[in-house]
mmCIF file of C-alpha atoms in Angstrom:
data_model
loop_
_atom_site.group_PDB
_atom_site.id
_atom_site.type_symbol
_atom_site.label_atom_id
_atom_site.label_comp_id
_atom_site.label_asym_id
_atom_site.label_seq_id
_atom_site.Cartn_x
_atom_site.Cartn_y
_atom_site.Cartn_z
ATOM 1 C CA MET Z 194 35.688 0.253 37.174
ATOM 2 C CA GLN Z 195 36.410 2.496 39.611
ATOM 3 C CA LYS Z 196 34.152 5.156 38.321
ATOM 4 C CA LEU Z 197 31.180 2.156 38.315
ATOM 5 C CA ARG Z 198 32.201 2.064 42.241
ATOM 6 C CA TRP Z 199 31.992 5.822 42.537
ATOM 7 C CA LEU Z 200 28.583 6.217 40.989
ATOM 8 C CA ILE Z 201 26.827 3.173 42.724
ATOM 9 C CA ALA Z 202 28.039 4.834 46.054
ATOM 10 C CA LEU Z 203 26.679 8.024 44.879
ATOM 11 C CA VAL Z 204 23.463 6.431 44.154
ATOM 12 C CA VAL Z 205 23.487 4.555 47.920
ATOM 13 C CA LEU Z 206 24.137 7.597 49.508
ATOM 14 C CA ILE Z 207 21.213 10.056 47.626
ATOM 15 C CA SER Z 208 18.763 6.899 48.257
ATOM 16 C CA THR Z 209 19.870 6.623 52.149
ATOM 17 C CA ALA Z 210 19.634 10.598 52.526
ATOM 18 C CA TRP Z 211 16.213 10.184 50.596
ATOM 19 C CA GLY Z 212 15.036 7.319 52.990
ATOM 20 C CA CYS Z 213 16.051 9.158 56.276
ATOM 21 C CA LEU Z 214 14.163 12.051 55.496
ATOM 22 C CA ALA Z 215 11.124 10.198 54.197
ATOM 23 C CA LEU Z 216 10.765 8.273 57.543
ATOM 24 C CA TRP Z 217 11.587 11.307 59.844
ATOM 25 C CA PHE Z 218 9.116 13.291 58.243
ATOM 26 C CA GLN Z 219 6.133 10.378 58.345
ATOM 27 C CA GLN Z 220 6.520 10.966 61.691
ATOM 28 C CA PRO Z 221 7.741 14.622 62.891
ATOM 29 C CA GLN Z 222 6.540 14.901 66.295
ATOM 30 C CA GLN Z 223 6.515 11.873 68.188
ATOM 31 C CA PHE Z 224 9.197 9.608 66.453
ATOM 32 C CA SER Z 225 8.673 6.245 68.007
ATOM 33 C CA ALA Z 226 11.466 3.998 69.412
ATOM 34 C CA LEU Z 227 10.979 1.514 66.531
ATOM 35 C CA GLY Z 228 10.936 4.313 63.834
ATOM 36 C CA VAL Z 229 14.509 5.658 65.572
ATOM 37 C CA VAL Z 230 15.771 1.938 65.233
ATOM 38 C CA VAL Z 231 14.860 1.987 61.406
ATOM 39 C CA LEU Z 232 16.325 5.459 60.483
ATOM 40 C CA ALA Z 233 19.629 4.138 62.585
ATOM 41 C CA VAL Z 234 19.739 0.888 60.660
ATOM 42 C CA TRP Z 235 19.183 1.964 57.292
ATOM 43 C CA SER Z 236 21.654 5.272 57.701
ATOM 44 C CA LEU Z 237 24.235 2.665 58.821
ATOM 45 C CA LEU Z 238 23.884 0.180 56.314
ATOM 46 C CA GLY Z 239 23.766 3.057 53.880
ATOM 47 C CA ALA Z 240 27.085 4.254 55.290
ATOM 48 C CA ILE Z 241 28.938 1.144 55.472
ATOM 49 C CA SER Z 242 27.751 0.016 51.493
ATOM 50 C CA VAL Z 243 29.482 3.237 50.531
ATOM 51 C CA VAL Z 244 32.919 2.313 52.481
ATOM 52 C CA THR Z 245 32.836 -1.215 51.271
ATOM 53 C CA LEU Z 246 31.628 -0.530 47.611
ATOM 54 C CA LEU Z 247 34.853 2.118 47.612
ATOM 55 C CA TRP Z 248 37.310 0.507 49.852
ATOM 56 C CA CYS Z 249 37.329 -3.325 50.137
ATOM 57 C CA TYR Z 250 38.247 -4.975 47.217
ATOM 58 C CA GLN Z 251 36.975 -8.436 48.308
ATOM 59 C CA TRP Z 252 33.898 -8.915 45.955
ATOM 60 C CA ARG Z 253 32.322 -11.591 48.571
ATOM 61 C CA TYR Z 254 31.878 -8.517 50.748
ATOM 62 C CA ARG Z 255 30.801 -5.751 48.533
ATOM 63 C CA ARG Z 256 28.041 -8.296 47.008
ATOM 64 C CA SER Z 257 26.323 -9.659 50.013
ATOM 65 C CA LEU Z 258 26.232 -5.819 52.062
ATOM 66 C CA LEU Z 259 24.618 -4.451 48.449
ATOM 67 C CA GLY Z 260 22.447 -6.982 48.189
ATOM 68 C CA ALA Z 261 21.380 -6.943 52.048
ATOM 69 C CA TYR Z 262 21.107 -2.638 51.266
ATOM 70 C CA MET Z 263 18.888 -3.301 47.976
ATOM 71 C CA LEU Z 264 16.208 -5.663 49.811
ATOM 72 C CA SER Z 265 16.096 -2.913 52.446
ATOM 73 C CA ALA Z 266 15.560 -0.375 49.715
ATOM 74 C CA ALA Z 267 13.025 -2.436 48.318
ATOM 75 C CA LEU Z 268 11.244 -2.759 51.604
ATOM 76 C CA LEU Z 269 11.565 1.027 52.258
ATOM 77 C CA LEU Z 270 10.063 1.784 48.701
ATOM 78 C CA LEU Z 271 7.029 -0.953 49.809
ATOM 79 C CA TRP Z 272 6.229 1.139 52.832
ATOM 80 C CA TRP Z 273 5.992 4.574 50.861
ATOM 81 C CA HIS Z 274 4.108 3.244 48.343
ATOM 82 C CA ASN Z 275 1.598 2.024 50.719
ATOM 83 C CA ILE Z 276 1.329 5.629 52.594
ATOM 84 C CA THR Z 277 -2.002 6.839 51.284
ATOM 85 C CA PRO Z 278 -3.615 10.269 51.665
ATOM 86 C CA SER Z 279 -6.664 10.242 53.813
ATOM 87 C CA HIS Z 280 -9.706 13.070 54.603
ATOM 88 C CA ASP Z 281 -10.308 11.368 58.213
ATOM 89 C CA ARG Z 282 -7.221 13.164 60.811
ATOM 90 C CA ASP Z 283 -8.000 15.745 63.020
ATOM 91 C CA TRP Z 284 -7.613 18.956 61.238
ATOM 92 C CA ALA Z 285 -6.743 22.588 61.806
ATOM 93 C CA ASP Z 286 -9.909 24.833 62.632
ATOM 94 C CA ASP Z 287 -8.566 26.517 58.898
ATOM 95 C CA VAL Z 288 -8.768 23.439 56.512
ATOM 96 C CA ALA Z 289 -11.409 21.399 58.700
ATOM 97 C CA TYR Z 290 -13.849 21.296 55.700
ATOM 98 C CA LEU Z 291 -13.568 20.878 51.830
ATOM 99 C CA LEU Z 292 -15.416 22.789 49.260
ATOM 100 C CA GLN Z 293 -18.075 20.983 48.066
ATOM 101 C CA PRO Z 294 -19.670 22.712 44.777
ATOM 102 C CA GLU Z 295 -23.094 22.303 43.120
ATOM 103 C CA ILE Z 296 -23.593 23.280 39.360
ATOM 104 C CA GLN Z 297 -26.940 23.490 37.855
ATOM 105 C CA GLY Z 298 -26.416 25.193 34.064
ATOM 106 C CA ASP Z 299 -24.847 28.801 35.106
ATOM 107 C CA GLN Z 300 -25.933 28.409 38.558
ATOM 108 C CA VAL Z 301 -22.989 27.604 41.430
ATOM 109 C CA THR Z 302 -23.635 26.699 45.058
ATOM 110 C CA LEU Z 303 -20.780 26.311 46.760
ATOM 111 C CA HIS Z 304 -20.832 24.633 50.389
ATOM 112 C CA ASN Z 305 -17.840 25.636 52.755
ATOM 113 C CA VAL Z 306 -16.556 28.659 51.650
ATOM 114 C CA ARG Z 307 -14.473 30.329 54.492
ATOM 115 C CA ASN Z 308 -14.927 33.476 55.758
ATOM 116 C CA PHE Z 309 -13.050 33.557 58.811
ATOM 117 C CA GLU Z 310 -12.321 36.785 60.952
ATOM 118 C CA TRP Z 311 -8.464 37.141 61.563
ATOM 119 C CA ARG Z 312 -7.274 39.116 63.820
ATOM 120 C CA THR Z 313 -3.918 37.345 64.399
ATOM 121 C CA GLU Z 314 -2.674 34.288 63.010
ATOM 122 C CA THR Z 315 -4.252 32.235 66.115
ATOM 123 C CA ASP Z 316 -6.692 34.618 67.419
ATOM 124 C CA TYR Z 317 -9.666 34.226 64.834
ATOM 125 C CA THR Z 318 -13.533 33.709 64.771
ATOM 126 C CA PRO Z 319 -14.065 30.537 62.597
ATOM 127 C CA ASN Z 320 -17.219 30.998 59.822
ATOM 128 C CA TRP Z 321 -17.845 28.956 56.679
ATOM 129 C CA GLU Z 322 -20.786 29.876 54.574
ATOM 130 C CA THR Z 323 -22.840 28.330 51.722
ATOM 131 C CA ARG Z 324 -22.816 30.982 48.494
ATOM 132 C CA SER Z 325 -24.008 31.310 45.128
ATOM 133 C CA TYR Z 326 -23.038 32.611 42.318
ATOM 134 C CA ASP Z 327 -24.212 33.107 38.656
ATOM 135 C CA LEU Z 328 -21.714 32.302 36.016
ATOM 136 C CA ASN Z 329 -23.371 35.036 33.595
ATOM 137 C CA GLN Z 330 -21.852 37.556 35.998
ATOM 138 C CA LEU Z 331 -18.305 36.543 36.145
ATOM 139 C CA VAL Z 332 -16.284 39.403 34.682
ATOM 140 C CA SER Z 333 -12.713 39.191 36.225
ATOM 141 C CA ALA Z 334 -9.829 37.400 37.447
ATOM 142 C CA ASP Z 335 -6.797 38.791 39.055
ATOM 143 C CA LEU Z 336 -3.665 37.106 40.146
ATOM 144 C CA VAL Z 337 -2.485 37.801 43.836
ATOM 145 C CA LEU Z 338 1.248 36.747 45.379
ATOM 146 C CA SER Z 339 1.711 36.771 48.800
ATOM 147 C CA TYR Z 340 5.582 36.772 49.767
ATOM 148 C CA TRP Z 341 6.089 34.618 52.940
ATOM 149 C CA MET Z 342 9.629 33.718 52.331
ATOM 150 C CA GLY Z 343 12.097 36.274 50.464
ATOM 151 C CA PRO Z 344 11.147 37.583 47.073
ATOM 152 C CA HIS Z 345 11.736 34.475 45.101
ATOM 153 C CA ILE Z 346 9.097 32.147 46.908
ATOM 154 C CA ALA Z 347 5.358 33.519 47.077
ATOM 155 C CA HIS Z 348 1.850 31.735 48.041
ATOM 156 C CA THR Z 349 -0.156 32.156 44.822
ATOM 157 C CA LEU Z 350 -3.852 33.150 44.893
ATOM 158 C CA VAL Z 351 -6.180 33.477 42.300
ATOM 159 C CA SER Z 352 -9.517 35.652 42.593
ATOM 160 C CA PHE Z 353 -12.651 35.914 40.746
ATOM 161 C CA GLY Z 354 -15.204 38.837 40.408
ATOM 162 C CA PHE Z 355 -18.929 38.971 39.522
ATOM 163 C CA ALA Z 356 -20.851 41.954 37.813
ATOM 164 C CA ASP Z 357 -22.659 42.331 41.732
ATOM 165 C CA GLY Z 358 -19.219 43.092 43.522
ATOM 166 C CA GLN Z 359 -19.020 39.695 45.203
ATOM 167 C CA GLN Z 360 -15.162 38.472 44.985
ATOM 168 C CA LEU Z 361 -14.116 34.644 45.672
ATOM 169 C CA VAL Z 362 -10.496 33.976 46.005
ATOM 170 C CA PHE Z 363 -8.883 30.393 45.341
ATOM 171 C CA SER Z 364 -6.165 29.111 47.082
ATOM 172 C CA LEU Z 365 -4.158 25.438 47.066
ATOM 173 C CA GLU Z 366 -3.118 24.894 50.623
ATOM 174 C CA ILE Z 367 -1.109 21.978 52.410
ATOM 175 C CA ARG Z 368 -4.207 20.446 54.915
ATOM 176 C CA LYS Z 369 -2.625 20.757 58.114
ATOM 177 C CA GLU Z 370 -3.440 18.368 61.370
ATOM 178 C CA ARG Z 371 -4.338 20.229 64.598
ATOM 179 C CA HIS Z 372 -0.567 19.409 65.800
ATOM 180 C CA GLU Z 373 1.281 20.594 62.555
ATOM 181 C CA SER Z 374 2.580 23.183 61.015
ATOM 182 C CA PHE Z 375 4.058 24.053 57.611
ATOM 183 C CA SER Z 376 7.540 22.328 56.280
ATOM 184 C CA ALA Z 377 8.399 23.014 53.134
ATOM 185 C CA ILE Z 378 11.022 20.053 53.058
ATOM 186 C CA GLY Z 379 8.253 17.768 54.480
ATOM 187 C CA GLY Z 380 5.902 18.780 51.523
ATOM 188 C CA PHE Z 381 8.422 16.650 49.223
ATOM 189 C CA PHE Z 382 7.841 13.304 51.523
ATOM 190 C CA ARG Z 383 3.876 12.877 51.949
ATOM 191 C CA GLN Z 384 3.626 15.124 55.274
ATOM 192 C CA PHE Z 385 0.315 16.723 54.006
ATOM 193 C CA GLU Z 386 -2.644 16.130 52.233
ATOM 194 C CA GLN Z 387 -3.727 19.397 50.079
ATOM 195 C CA VAL Z 388 -7.012 21.018 50.118
ATOM 196 C CA LEU Z 389 -8.459 23.894 47.436
ATOM 197 C CA ILE Z 390 -9.660 26.487 49.790
ATOM 198 C CA ALA Z 391 -12.436 28.998 48.322
ATOM 199 C CA ALA Z 392 -12.548 32.310 50.886
ATOM 200 C CA ASP Z 393 -13.872 35.681 51.159
ATOM 201 C CA GLU Z 394 -11.024 38.071 50.078
ATOM 202 C CA ARG Z 395 -11.167 39.587 53.680
ATOM 203 C CA ASP Z 396 -9.954 36.023 54.812
ATOM 204 C CA LEU Z 397 -7.581 35.251 52.466
ATOM 205 C CA ILE Z 398 -5.895 37.995 51.372
ATOM 206 C CA ARG Z 399 -6.464 40.487 54.168
ATOM 207 C CA THR Z 400 -4.912 37.835 56.865
ATOM 208 C CA ARG Z 401 -1.616 37.321 54.942
ATOM 209 C CA SER Z 402 -1.420 41.561 54.264
ATOM 210 C CA ASN Z 403 -2.558 42.362 57.851
ATOM 211 C CA ALA Z 404 -2.086 39.753 60.342
ATOM 212 C CA ARG Z 405 0.868 38.073 58.832
ATOM 213 C CA GLY Z 406 2.449 41.003 57.586
ATOM 214 C CA GLU Z 407 3.239 39.289 54.014
ATOM 215 C CA ASP Z 408 3.993 41.546 51.136
ATOM 216 C CA VAL Z 409 0.789 41.375 48.853
ATOM 217 C CA TYR Z 410 0.451 42.045 45.123
ATOM 218 C CA LEU Z 411 -2.299 42.196 43.194
ATOM 219 C CA TYR Z 412 -2.288 41.949 38.967
ATOM 220 C CA SER Z 413 -5.485 42.141 36.852
ATOM 221 C CA LEU Z 414 -5.602 39.099 34.410
ATOM 222 C CA ALA Z 415 -6.219 39.839 30.479
ATOM 223 C CA ILE Z 416 -8.739 37.013 30.278
ATOM 224 C CA PRO Z 417 -11.560 36.741 28.097
ATOM 225 C CA PRO Z 418 -14.849 35.910 29.277
ATOM 226 C CA GLU Z 419 -15.211 32.305 27.908
ATOM 227 C CA GLN Z 420 -11.474 32.035 29.429
ATOM 228 C CA LEU Z 421 -12.954 32.872 32.811
ATOM 229 C CA ARG Z 422 -15.298 30.540 33.221
ATOM 230 C CA THR Z 423 -13.367 27.528 31.952
ATOM 231 C CA LEU Z 424 -10.718 28.738 34.744
ATOM 232 C CA PHE Z 425 -13.372 28.999 37.691
ATOM 233 C CA LEU Z 426 -14.982 25.908 36.544
ATOM 234 C CA GLY Z 427 -11.372 23.951 36.306
ATOM 235 C CA TYR Z 428 -11.200 25.184 40.311
ATOM 236 C CA LEU Z 429 -14.386 23.562 41.156
ATOM 237 C CA GLN Z 430 -13.332 20.467 39.415
ATOM 238 C CA THR Z 431 -10.015 20.202 41.208
ATOM 239 C CA ALA Z 432 -12.240 21.039 44.453
ATOM 240 C CA GLU Z 433 -14.401 18.389 43.857
ATOM 241 C CA ALA Z 434 -11.651 15.762 42.675
ATOM 242 C CA LEU Z 435 -9.821 16.158 46.054
ATOM 243 C CA ARG Z 436 -13.079 16.099 48.368
ATOM 244 C CA THR Z 437 -13.790 12.507 46.493
ATOM 245 C CA THR Z 438 -9.843 11.206 45.775
ATOM 246 C CA PRO Z 439 -7.530 12.758 48.897
ATOM 247 C CA ASP Z 440 -3.884 13.946 47.453
ATOM 248 C CA PHE Z 441 -0.698 14.660 48.738
ATOM 249 C CA TYR Z 442 0.749 18.314 48.510
ATOM 250 C CA ASN Z 443 4.073 18.322 47.042
ATOM 251 C CA THR Z 444 6.497 21.271 47.480
ATOM 252 C CA LEU Z 445 7.395 20.978 43.892
ATOM 253 C CA THR Z 446 4.785 19.312 41.480
ATOM 254 C CA SER Z 447 1.514 20.019 43.407
ATOM 255 C CA ASN Z 448 1.306 23.050 44.922
ATOM 256 C CA CYS Z 449 -0.578 26.701 44.837
ATOM 257 C CA THR Z 450 1.272 27.816 41.535
ATOM 258 C CA THR Z 451 1.463 24.429 40.001
ATOM 259 C CA ILE Z 452 -2.285 24.385 40.118
ATOM 260 C CA VAL Z 453 -2.659 27.783 38.396
ATOM 261 C CA PHE Z 454 -0.171 26.909 35.341
ATOM 262 C CA ASP Z 455 -2.063 23.313 35.092
ATOM 263 C CA LEU Z 456 -5.438 24.813 34.668
ATOM 264 C CA ALA Z 457 -4.179 27.527 32.258
ATOM 265 C CA ARG Z 458 -2.951 25.000 29.944
ATOM 266 C CA HIS Z 459 -6.658 23.707 29.713
ATOM 267 C CA ILE Z 460 -7.111 27.228 27.987
ATOM 268 C CA ALA Z 461 -3.785 27.522 26.593
ATOM 269 C CA PRO Z 462 -2.155 24.072 25.746
ATOM 270 C CA GLY Z 463 1.308 25.610 24.534
ATOM 271 C CA ILE Z 464 2.056 27.449 26.929
ATOM 272 C CA PRO Z 465 5.908 26.464 28.398
ATOM 273 C CA LEU Z 466 7.522 25.245 31.400
ATOM 274 C CA ASP Z 467 9.619 27.594 33.316
ATOM 275 C CA TYR Z 468 11.707 28.194 36.406
ATOM 276 C CA ARG Z 469 9.582 30.646 37.513
ATOM 277 C CA LEU Z 470 7.181 27.958 38.250
ATOM 278 C CA VAL Z 471 9.427 26.712 40.943
ATOM 279 C CA LEU Z 472 10.478 30.484 41.986
ATOM 280 C CA SER Z 473 7.259 31.293 42.092
ATOM 281 C CA GLY Z 474 7.971 35.177 43.458
ATOM 282 C CA HIS Z 475 8.411 35.316 40.043
ATOM 283 C CA PHE Z 476 5.243 34.209 38.483
ATOM 284 C CA ALA Z 477 3.672 37.264 37.685
ATOM 285 C CA GLU Z 478 6.629 37.784 35.797
ATOM 286 C CA TYR Z 479 6.056 35.059 33.674
ATOM 287 C CA ALA Z 480 2.209 35.633 33.514
ATOM 288 C CA TYR Z 481 3.469 39.249 31.986
ATOM 289 C CA ASP Z 482 6.034 37.567 29.512
ATOM 290 C CA LEU Z 483 2.902 35.472 28.442
ATOM 291 C CA GLY Z 484 0.571 38.210 27.874
ATOM 292 C CA ALA Z 485 -1.812 37.430 30.805
ATOM 293 C CA LEU Z 486 -1.680 40.505 32.526
ATOM 294 C CA VAL Z 487 -2.819 44.128 31.110
ATOM 295 C CA PRO Z 488 -1.412 45.534 28.746
ATOM 296 C CA GLN Z 489 0.132 49.193 27.763
ATOM 297 C CA TYR Z 490 2.221 48.767 31.556
ATOM 298 C CA SER Z 491 5.432 47.467 31.699
ATOM 299 C CA TYR Z 492 6.062 44.649 34.648
ATOM 300 C CA THR Z 493 7.557 47.228 36.978
ATOM 301 C CA GLN Z 494 4.649 49.384 36.565
ATOM 302 C CA LEU Z 495 2.206 46.762 37.014
ATOM 303 C CA GLN Z 496 4.184 45.350 40.191
ATOM 304 C CA GLU Z 497 4.747 49.228 41.736
ATOM 305 C CA LEU Z 498 1.050 49.608 41.393
ATOM 306 C CA GLY Z 499 -0.004 46.110 42.255
ATOM 307 C CA TYR Z 500 1.310 46.469 46.053
ATOM 308 C CA ILE Z 501 -1.771 46.570 48.292
ATOM 309 C CA ASN Z 502 -0.295 46.302 51.339
ATOM 310 C CA ALA Z 503 -0.870 50.154 52.469
ATOM 311 C CA ARG Z 504 -4.711 49.634 51.338
ATOM 312 C CA ALA Z 505 -5.256 46.527 52.879
ATOM 313 C CA LYS Z 506 -4.252 48.203 56.433
ATOM 314 C CA ASP Z 507 -6.087 51.559 55.503
ATOM 315 C CA SER Z 508 -9.458 49.490 54.590
ATOM 316 C CA ASP Z 509 -9.547 48.459 58.653
ATOM 317 C CA THR Z 510 -10.821 51.574 58.858
ATOM 318 C CA HIS Z 511 -13.788 51.133 56.493
ATOM 319 C CA ASP Z 512 -16.730 49.148 56.578
ATOM 320 C CA LYS Z 513 -15.372 45.598 56.027
ATOM 321 C CA HIS Z 514 -17.551 45.107 52.654
ATOM 322 C CA ASP Z 515 -14.969 47.965 51.032
ATOM 323 C CA PHE Z 516 -12.111 45.542 51.555
ATOM 324 C CA SER Z 517 -12.071 44.138 47.992
ATOM 325 C CA ARG Z 518 -12.588 47.680 46.519
ATOM 326 C CA ILE Z 519 -10.138 49.699 48.746
ATOM 327 C CA ILE Z 520 -7.205 46.810 47.357
ATOM 328 C CA ARG Z 521 -7.797 47.865 44.095
ATOM 329 C CA MET Z 522 -7.597 51.131 43.915
ATOM 330 C CA GLY Z 523 -5.128 52.568 41.456
ATOM 331 C CA VAL Z 524 -4.759 48.702 40.248
ATOM 332 C CA PRO Z 525 -4.636 48.653 36.264
ATOM 333 C CA GLY Z 526 -7.188 46.702 34.811
ATOM 334 C CA ALA Z 527 -9.155 46.298 38.129
ATOM 335 C CA SER Z 528 -12.469 47.557 39.102
ATOM 336 C CA VAL Z 529 -14.844 45.991 41.375
ATOM 337 C CA LYS Z 530 -17.979 47.755 43.061
ATOM 338 C CA ASN Z 531 -19.388 47.374 47.039
ATOM 339 C CA THR Z 532 -20.510 44.137 47.982
ATOM 340 C CA PRO Z 533 -24.345 44.602 48.644
#
């Protein structure tokens, strides 16, 4: 009986902590007076429930208080269930528009491809474009990891190359409102919607290496042509699904790395789950172990040769259309022409 009381007390503590965080992150900027009261009552009720369960031997008190707690928990879950994602918010400039693909046979037209000119994180010139691609000209895909929080956490991108020299990079990101900033913890509590960005490499990659100073690595993926098409179209299907039905970003289960894994499973259904899907800074090593990177090199060699920061910074002294070619110089398996 004592063990059962401790188990129930642990459940109450965990659920109380979760409820407090859920309430907090749903209104991180201006928590209303009513919200503060709800948060305080929920916390107090949870704490009193634990104390009563463990140290009060009057069953009628334990039963009454636990019943009240369960009722409040049910109301909290009902509120949580009714939090819905939306496209109708005051979005930040860099996530203001949703990618809209149009596919006619082998011809793809993409509306709202991002091509910002970033000088710093906050100083930029917005630019959204419509671009066209021929799937028969799709020749390569590269995995890009940008380390923004130590060696174990990286942002994952995939860039596709075409025979005419065009590069298009995809990134699943949080869709921030104008007043918001990224929070990894908030990403567990429906604070952000998600958005799939398709962009010019000078936008998505250069802003990370040059404007933000993140360490960026590029790896050429060893993917047959038919699988390249499947992967590319998978991104477009995801974009269309998000355009028609908004969804929440989740730091653990729906993020920039899991989308690559989910799309890869359409190509190879048997690929295993791995801790490196969570510790995304090691995702390239996971891809290497699966045979998805260029063979005949060790992972250490691929990582060393794939570090692009020096070349990315040097590209600022060249024509901007040379960016994709310059960052791939010396990267095993990578080949790109100058963009016309």
